[in-house]
mmCIF file of C-alpha atoms in Angstrom:
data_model
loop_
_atom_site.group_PDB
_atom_site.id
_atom_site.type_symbol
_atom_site.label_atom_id
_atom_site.label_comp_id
_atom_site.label_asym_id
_atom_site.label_seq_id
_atom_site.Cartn_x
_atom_site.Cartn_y
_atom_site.Cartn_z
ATOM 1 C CA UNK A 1 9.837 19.558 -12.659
ATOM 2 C CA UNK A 2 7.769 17.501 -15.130
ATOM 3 C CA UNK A 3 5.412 19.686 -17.286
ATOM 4 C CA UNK A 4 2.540 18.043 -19.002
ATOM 5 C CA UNK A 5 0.348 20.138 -20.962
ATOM 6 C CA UNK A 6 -3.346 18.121 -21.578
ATOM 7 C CA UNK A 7 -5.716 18.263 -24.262
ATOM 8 C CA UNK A 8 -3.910 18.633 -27.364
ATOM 9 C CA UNK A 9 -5.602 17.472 -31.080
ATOM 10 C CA UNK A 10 -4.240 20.003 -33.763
ATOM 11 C CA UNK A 11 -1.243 18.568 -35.598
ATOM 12 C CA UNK A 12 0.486 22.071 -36.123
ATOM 13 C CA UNK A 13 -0.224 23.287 -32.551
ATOM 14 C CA UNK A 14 1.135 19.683 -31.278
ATOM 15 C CA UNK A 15 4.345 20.447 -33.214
ATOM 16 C CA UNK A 16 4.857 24.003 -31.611
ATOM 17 C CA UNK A 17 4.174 23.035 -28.019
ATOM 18 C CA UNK A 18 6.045 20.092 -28.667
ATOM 19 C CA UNK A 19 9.393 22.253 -29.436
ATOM 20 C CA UNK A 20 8.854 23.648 -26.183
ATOM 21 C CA UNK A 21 10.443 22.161 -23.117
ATOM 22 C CA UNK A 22 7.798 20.182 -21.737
ATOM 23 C CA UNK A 23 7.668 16.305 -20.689
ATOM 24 C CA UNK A 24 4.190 15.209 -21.640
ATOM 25 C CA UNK A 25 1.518 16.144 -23.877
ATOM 26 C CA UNK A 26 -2.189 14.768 -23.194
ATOM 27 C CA UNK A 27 -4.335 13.472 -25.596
ATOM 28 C CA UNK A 28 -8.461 12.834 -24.492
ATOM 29 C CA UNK A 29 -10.173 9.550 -25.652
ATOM 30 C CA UNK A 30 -13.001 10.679 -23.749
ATOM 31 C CA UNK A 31 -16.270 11.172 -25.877
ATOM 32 C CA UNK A 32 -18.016 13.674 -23.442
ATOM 33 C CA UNK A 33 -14.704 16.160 -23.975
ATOM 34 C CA UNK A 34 -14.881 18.717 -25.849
ATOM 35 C CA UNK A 35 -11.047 18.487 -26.629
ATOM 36 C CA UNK A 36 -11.660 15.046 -27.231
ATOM 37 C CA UNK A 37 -9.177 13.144 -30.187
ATOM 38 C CA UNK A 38 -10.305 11.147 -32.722
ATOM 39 C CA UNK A 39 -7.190 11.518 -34.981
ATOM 40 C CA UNK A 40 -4.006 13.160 -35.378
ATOM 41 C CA UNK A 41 -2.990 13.115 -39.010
ATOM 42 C CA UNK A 42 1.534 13.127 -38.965
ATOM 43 C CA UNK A 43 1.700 12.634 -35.287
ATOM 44 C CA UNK A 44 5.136 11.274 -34.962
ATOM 45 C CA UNK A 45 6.175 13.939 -37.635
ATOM 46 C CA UNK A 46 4.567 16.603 -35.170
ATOM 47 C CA UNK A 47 6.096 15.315 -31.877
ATOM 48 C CA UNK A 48 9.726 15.903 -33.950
ATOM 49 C CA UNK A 49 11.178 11.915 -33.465
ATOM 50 C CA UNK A 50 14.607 11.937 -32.514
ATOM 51 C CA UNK A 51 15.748 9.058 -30.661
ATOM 52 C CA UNK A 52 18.939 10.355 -29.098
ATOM 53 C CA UNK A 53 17.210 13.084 -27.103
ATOM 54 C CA UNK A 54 14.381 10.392 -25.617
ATOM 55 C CA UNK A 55 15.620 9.980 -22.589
ATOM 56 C CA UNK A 56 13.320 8.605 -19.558
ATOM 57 C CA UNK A 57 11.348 10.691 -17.191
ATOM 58 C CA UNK A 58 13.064 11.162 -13.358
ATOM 59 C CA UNK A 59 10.233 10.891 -11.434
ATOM 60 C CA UNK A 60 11.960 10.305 -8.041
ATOM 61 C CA UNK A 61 12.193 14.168 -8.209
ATOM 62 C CA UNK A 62 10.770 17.070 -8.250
ATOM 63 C CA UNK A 63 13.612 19.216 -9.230
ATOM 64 C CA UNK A 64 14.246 16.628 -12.193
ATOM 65 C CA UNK A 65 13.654 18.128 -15.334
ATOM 66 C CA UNK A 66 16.239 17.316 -18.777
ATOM 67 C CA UNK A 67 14.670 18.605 -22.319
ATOM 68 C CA UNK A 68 12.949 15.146 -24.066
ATOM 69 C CA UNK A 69 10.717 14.008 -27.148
ATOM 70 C CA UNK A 70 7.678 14.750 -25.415
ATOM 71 C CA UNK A 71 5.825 11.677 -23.809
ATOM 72 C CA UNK A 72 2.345 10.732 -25.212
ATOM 73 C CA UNK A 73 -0.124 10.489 -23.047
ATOM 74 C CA UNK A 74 -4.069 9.267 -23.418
ATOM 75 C CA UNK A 75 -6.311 9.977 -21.098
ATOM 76 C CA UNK A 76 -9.494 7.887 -20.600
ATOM 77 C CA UNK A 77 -12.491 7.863 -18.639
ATOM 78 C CA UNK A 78 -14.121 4.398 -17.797
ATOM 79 C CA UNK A 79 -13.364 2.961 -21.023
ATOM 80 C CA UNK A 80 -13.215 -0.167 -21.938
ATOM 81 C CA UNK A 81 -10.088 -2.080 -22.082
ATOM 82 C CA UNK A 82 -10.537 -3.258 -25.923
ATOM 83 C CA UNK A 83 -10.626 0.512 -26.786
ATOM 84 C CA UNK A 84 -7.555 1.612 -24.600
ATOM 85 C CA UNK A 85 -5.886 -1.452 -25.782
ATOM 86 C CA UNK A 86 -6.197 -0.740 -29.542
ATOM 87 C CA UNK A 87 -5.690 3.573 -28.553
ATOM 88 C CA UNK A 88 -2.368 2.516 -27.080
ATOM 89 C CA UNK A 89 -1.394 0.700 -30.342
ATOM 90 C CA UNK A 90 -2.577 3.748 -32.627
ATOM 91 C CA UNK A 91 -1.050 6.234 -31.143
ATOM 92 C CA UNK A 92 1.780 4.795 -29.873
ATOM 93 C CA UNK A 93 0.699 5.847 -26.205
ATOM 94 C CA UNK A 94 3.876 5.999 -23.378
ATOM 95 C CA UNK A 95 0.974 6.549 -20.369
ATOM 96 C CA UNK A 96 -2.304 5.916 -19.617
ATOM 97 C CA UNK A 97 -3.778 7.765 -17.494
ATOM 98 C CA UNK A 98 -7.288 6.891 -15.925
ATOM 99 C CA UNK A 99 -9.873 9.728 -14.969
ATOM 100 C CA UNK A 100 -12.628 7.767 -13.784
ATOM 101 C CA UNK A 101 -13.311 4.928 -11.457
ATOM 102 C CA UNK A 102 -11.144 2.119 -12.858
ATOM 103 C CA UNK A 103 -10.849 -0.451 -9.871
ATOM 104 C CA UNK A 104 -7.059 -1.700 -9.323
ATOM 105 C CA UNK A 105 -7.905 -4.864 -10.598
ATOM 106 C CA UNK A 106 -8.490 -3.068 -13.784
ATOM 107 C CA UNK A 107 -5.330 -1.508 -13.836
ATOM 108 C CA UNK A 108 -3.820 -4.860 -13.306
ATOM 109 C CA UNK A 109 -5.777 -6.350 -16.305
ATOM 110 C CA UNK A 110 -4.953 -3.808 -18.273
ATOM 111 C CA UNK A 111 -0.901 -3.907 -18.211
ATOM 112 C CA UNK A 112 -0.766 -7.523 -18.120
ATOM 113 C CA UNK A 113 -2.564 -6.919 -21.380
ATOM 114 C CA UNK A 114 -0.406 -4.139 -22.708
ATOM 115 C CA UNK A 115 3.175 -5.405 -21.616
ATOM 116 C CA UNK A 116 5.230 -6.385 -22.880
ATOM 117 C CA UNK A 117 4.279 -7.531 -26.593
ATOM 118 C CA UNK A 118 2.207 -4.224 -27.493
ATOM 119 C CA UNK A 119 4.246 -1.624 -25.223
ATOM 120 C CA UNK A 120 6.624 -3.134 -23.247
ATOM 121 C CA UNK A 121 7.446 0.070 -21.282
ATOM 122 C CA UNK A 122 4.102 1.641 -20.702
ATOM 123 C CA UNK A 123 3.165 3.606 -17.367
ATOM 124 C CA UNK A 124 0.016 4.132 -15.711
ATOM 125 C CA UNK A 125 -1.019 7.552 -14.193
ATOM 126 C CA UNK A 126 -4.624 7.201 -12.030
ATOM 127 C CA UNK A 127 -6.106 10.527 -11.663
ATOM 128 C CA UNK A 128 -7.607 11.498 -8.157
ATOM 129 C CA UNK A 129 -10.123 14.426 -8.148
ATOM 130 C CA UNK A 130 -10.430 16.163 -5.118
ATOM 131 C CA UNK A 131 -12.319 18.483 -3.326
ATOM 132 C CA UNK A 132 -12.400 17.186 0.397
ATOM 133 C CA UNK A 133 -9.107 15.726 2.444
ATOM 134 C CA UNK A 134 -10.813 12.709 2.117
ATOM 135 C CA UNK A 135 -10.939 12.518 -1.919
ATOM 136 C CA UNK A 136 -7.317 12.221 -1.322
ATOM 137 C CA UNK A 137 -7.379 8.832 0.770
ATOM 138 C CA UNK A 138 -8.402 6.841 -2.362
ATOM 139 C CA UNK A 139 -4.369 6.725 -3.491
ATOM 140 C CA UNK A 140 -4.038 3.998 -0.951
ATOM 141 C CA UNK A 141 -6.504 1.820 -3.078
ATOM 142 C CA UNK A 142 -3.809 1.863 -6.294
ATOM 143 C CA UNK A 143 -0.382 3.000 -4.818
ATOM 144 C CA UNK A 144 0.767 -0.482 -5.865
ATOM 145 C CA UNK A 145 -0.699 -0.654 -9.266
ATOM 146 C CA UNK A 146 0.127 2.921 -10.506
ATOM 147 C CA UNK A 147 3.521 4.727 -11.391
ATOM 148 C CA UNK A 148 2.158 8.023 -10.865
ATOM 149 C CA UNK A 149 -0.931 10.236 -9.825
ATOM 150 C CA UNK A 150 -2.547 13.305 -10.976
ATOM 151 C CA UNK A 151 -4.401 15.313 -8.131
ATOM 152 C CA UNK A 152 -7.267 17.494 -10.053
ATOM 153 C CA UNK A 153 -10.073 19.522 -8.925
ATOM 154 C CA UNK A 154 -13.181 17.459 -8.749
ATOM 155 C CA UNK A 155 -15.791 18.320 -11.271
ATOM 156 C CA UNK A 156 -19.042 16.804 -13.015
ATOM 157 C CA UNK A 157 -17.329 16.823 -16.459
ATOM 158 C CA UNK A 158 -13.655 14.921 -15.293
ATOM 159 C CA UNK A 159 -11.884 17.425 -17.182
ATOM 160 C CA UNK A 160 -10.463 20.901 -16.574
ATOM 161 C CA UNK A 161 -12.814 23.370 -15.418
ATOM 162 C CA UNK A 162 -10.115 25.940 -14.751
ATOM 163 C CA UNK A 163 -10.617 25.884 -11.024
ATOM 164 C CA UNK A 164 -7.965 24.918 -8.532
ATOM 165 C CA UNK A 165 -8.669 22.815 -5.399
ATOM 166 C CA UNK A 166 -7.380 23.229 -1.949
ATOM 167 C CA UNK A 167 -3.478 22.713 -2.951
ATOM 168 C CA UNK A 168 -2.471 22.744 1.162
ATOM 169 C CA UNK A 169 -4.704 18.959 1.249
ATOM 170 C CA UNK A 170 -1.365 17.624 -0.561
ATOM 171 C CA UNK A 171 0.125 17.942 2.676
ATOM 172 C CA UNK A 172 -2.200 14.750 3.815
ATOM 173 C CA UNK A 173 -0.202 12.994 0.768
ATOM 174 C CA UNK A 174 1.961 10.356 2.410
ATOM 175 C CA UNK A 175 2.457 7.904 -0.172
ATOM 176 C CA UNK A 176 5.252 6.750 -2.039
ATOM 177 C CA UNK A 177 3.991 7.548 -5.623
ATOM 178 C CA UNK A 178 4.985 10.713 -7.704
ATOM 179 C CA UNK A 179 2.445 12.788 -8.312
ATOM 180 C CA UNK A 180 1.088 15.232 -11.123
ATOM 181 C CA UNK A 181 -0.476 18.725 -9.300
ATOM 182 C CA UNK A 182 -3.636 19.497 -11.681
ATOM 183 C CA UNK A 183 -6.644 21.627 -11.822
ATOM 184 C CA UNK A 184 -6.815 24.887 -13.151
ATOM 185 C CA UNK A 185 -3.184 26.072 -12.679
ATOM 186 C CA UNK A 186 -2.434 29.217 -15.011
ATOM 187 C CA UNK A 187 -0.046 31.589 -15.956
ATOM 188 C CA UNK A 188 0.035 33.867 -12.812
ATOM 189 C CA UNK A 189 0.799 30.479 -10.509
ATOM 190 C CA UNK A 190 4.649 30.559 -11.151
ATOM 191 C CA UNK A 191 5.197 31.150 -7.684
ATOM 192 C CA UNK A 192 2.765 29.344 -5.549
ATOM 193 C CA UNK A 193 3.852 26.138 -7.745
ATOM 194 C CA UNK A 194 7.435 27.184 -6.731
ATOM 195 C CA UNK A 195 6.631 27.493 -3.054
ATOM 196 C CA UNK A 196 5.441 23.945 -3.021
ATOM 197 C CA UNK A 197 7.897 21.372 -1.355
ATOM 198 C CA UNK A 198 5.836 18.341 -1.536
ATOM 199 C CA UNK A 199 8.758 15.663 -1.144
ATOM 200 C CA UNK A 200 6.677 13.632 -4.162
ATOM 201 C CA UNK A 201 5.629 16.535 -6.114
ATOM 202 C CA UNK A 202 6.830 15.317 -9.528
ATOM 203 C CA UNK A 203 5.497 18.113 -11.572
ATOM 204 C CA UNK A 204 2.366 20.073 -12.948
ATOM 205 C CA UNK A 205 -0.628 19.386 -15.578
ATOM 206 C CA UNK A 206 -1.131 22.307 -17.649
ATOM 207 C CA UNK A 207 -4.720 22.741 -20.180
ATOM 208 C CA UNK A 208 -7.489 25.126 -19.922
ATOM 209 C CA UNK A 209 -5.842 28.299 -18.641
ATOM 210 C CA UNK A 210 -3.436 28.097 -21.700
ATOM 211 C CA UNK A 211 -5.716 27.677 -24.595
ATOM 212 C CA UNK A 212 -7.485 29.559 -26.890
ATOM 213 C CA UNK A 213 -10.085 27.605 -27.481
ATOM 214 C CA UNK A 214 -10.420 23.588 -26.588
ATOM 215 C CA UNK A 215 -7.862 22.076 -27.633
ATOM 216 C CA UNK A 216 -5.975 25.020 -29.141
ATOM 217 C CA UNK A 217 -2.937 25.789 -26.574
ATOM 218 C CA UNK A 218 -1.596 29.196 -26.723
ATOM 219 C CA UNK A 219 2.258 28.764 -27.192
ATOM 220 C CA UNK A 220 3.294 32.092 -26.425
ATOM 221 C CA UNK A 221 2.024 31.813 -23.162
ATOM 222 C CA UNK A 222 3.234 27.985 -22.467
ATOM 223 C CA UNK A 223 6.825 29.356 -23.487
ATOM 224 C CA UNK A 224 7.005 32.460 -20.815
ATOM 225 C CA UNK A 225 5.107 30.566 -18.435
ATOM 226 C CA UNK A 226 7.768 27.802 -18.574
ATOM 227 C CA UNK A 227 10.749 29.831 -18.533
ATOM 228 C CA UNK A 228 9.215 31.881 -15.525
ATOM 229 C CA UNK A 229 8.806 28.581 -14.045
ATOM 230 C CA UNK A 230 12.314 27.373 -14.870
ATOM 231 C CA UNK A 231 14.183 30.657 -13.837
ATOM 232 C CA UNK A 232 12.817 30.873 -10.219
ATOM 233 C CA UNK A 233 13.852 27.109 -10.097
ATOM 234 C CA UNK A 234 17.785 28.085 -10.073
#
């Protein structure tokens, strides 16, 4: 199972959750965020670089899940493409991922843009936000345009609010795309996440139930809730 934990900024807290065993860590290029990244001074340093344990995400699964250099990830919220563009460059971004209400021909736009001479293998995750079974329909707009989807809990601010939507609506998920569950999942979810059989449940988003404060993730907690998570998976 893919874990992505969201909303990181702090160079020595990126380092410890990055020695953890997670897939993805989130950074927010959204303004309006309060965990929202400007710079990370030694990033690559942080995110410990060592090429012969990058190995590519599985997301065909969800009981795929090797240890990896954590993937970077930069979350945007109807941005322009000029600023994603030159974010991707900066920060050497492996994903975007799109919280707002970027059409498909956007998306398009965007990667023709991107790959291949700036990052030849980038991915594009479009976040859904739900709250009704009919939030959900919109996948069908971008199943072609997107490599993966992140189902979170609707809210006014398009970030984590630390509440969890409806999770049995992912049953009305018939699409082809991997997807992300999002939205308020915390420690004490090991085993509703593990009774979950969506056939393309890739993994889980982890933010605001882990921090102590924005942008501050508690590492403790990450590391038991991830070995929780990956002892009731064998």
């Amino acid at each position: 199972m893919i874990i992505k934990v969201c909303g990181m900024r702090d160079a020595k807290n990126i380092a410890a959750v990055s020695a953890l065993d997670v897939d993805m860590l989130g950074f927010v290029f959204y303004p309006q965020s309060n965990r929202y990244v400007t710079t990370i001074p030694n990033l690559s340093k942080a995110m410990r670089p060592n090429p012969k344990d990058d190995k590519p995400l599985n997301t065909d699964s969800a009981t795929s899940h090797t240890k990896r250099i954590p993937k970077r990830v930069g979350v945007f919220v109807d941005e322009m493409a000029q600023n994603i563009v030159t974010s991707v460059y900066n920060f050497k971004l492996d994903y975007i991922q799109l919280h707002g209400q970027e059409s498909p021909t956007f998306i398009r736009n965007l990667r023709a843009t991107l790959t291949p001479d700036i990052q030849p293998n980038l991915k594009v995750i479009k976040a859904i936000s739900i709250a009704l079974r009919e939030d959900l329909e919109q996948y069908k707009a971008y199943e072609n345009d997107v490599d993966l989807f992140l189902f979170d809990t609707k809210t006014p601010l398009q970030e984590d609010c630390g509440q969890q939507f409806d999770w049995s609506l992912l049953q009305s998920y018939e699409g082809e795309v991997p997807f992300l569950l999002s939205g308020g999942i915390g420690p004490d979810d090991v085993s509703r996440i593990r009774s979950l059989h969506h056939p393309r449940m890739a993994g889980i988003d982890l933010n605001s139930k882990f921090e102590t404060a924005p942008g501050m993730k508690d590492v403790v907690l990450l590391q038991d809730f991830i070995q929780a998570l990956n002892s009731d998976s064998d």
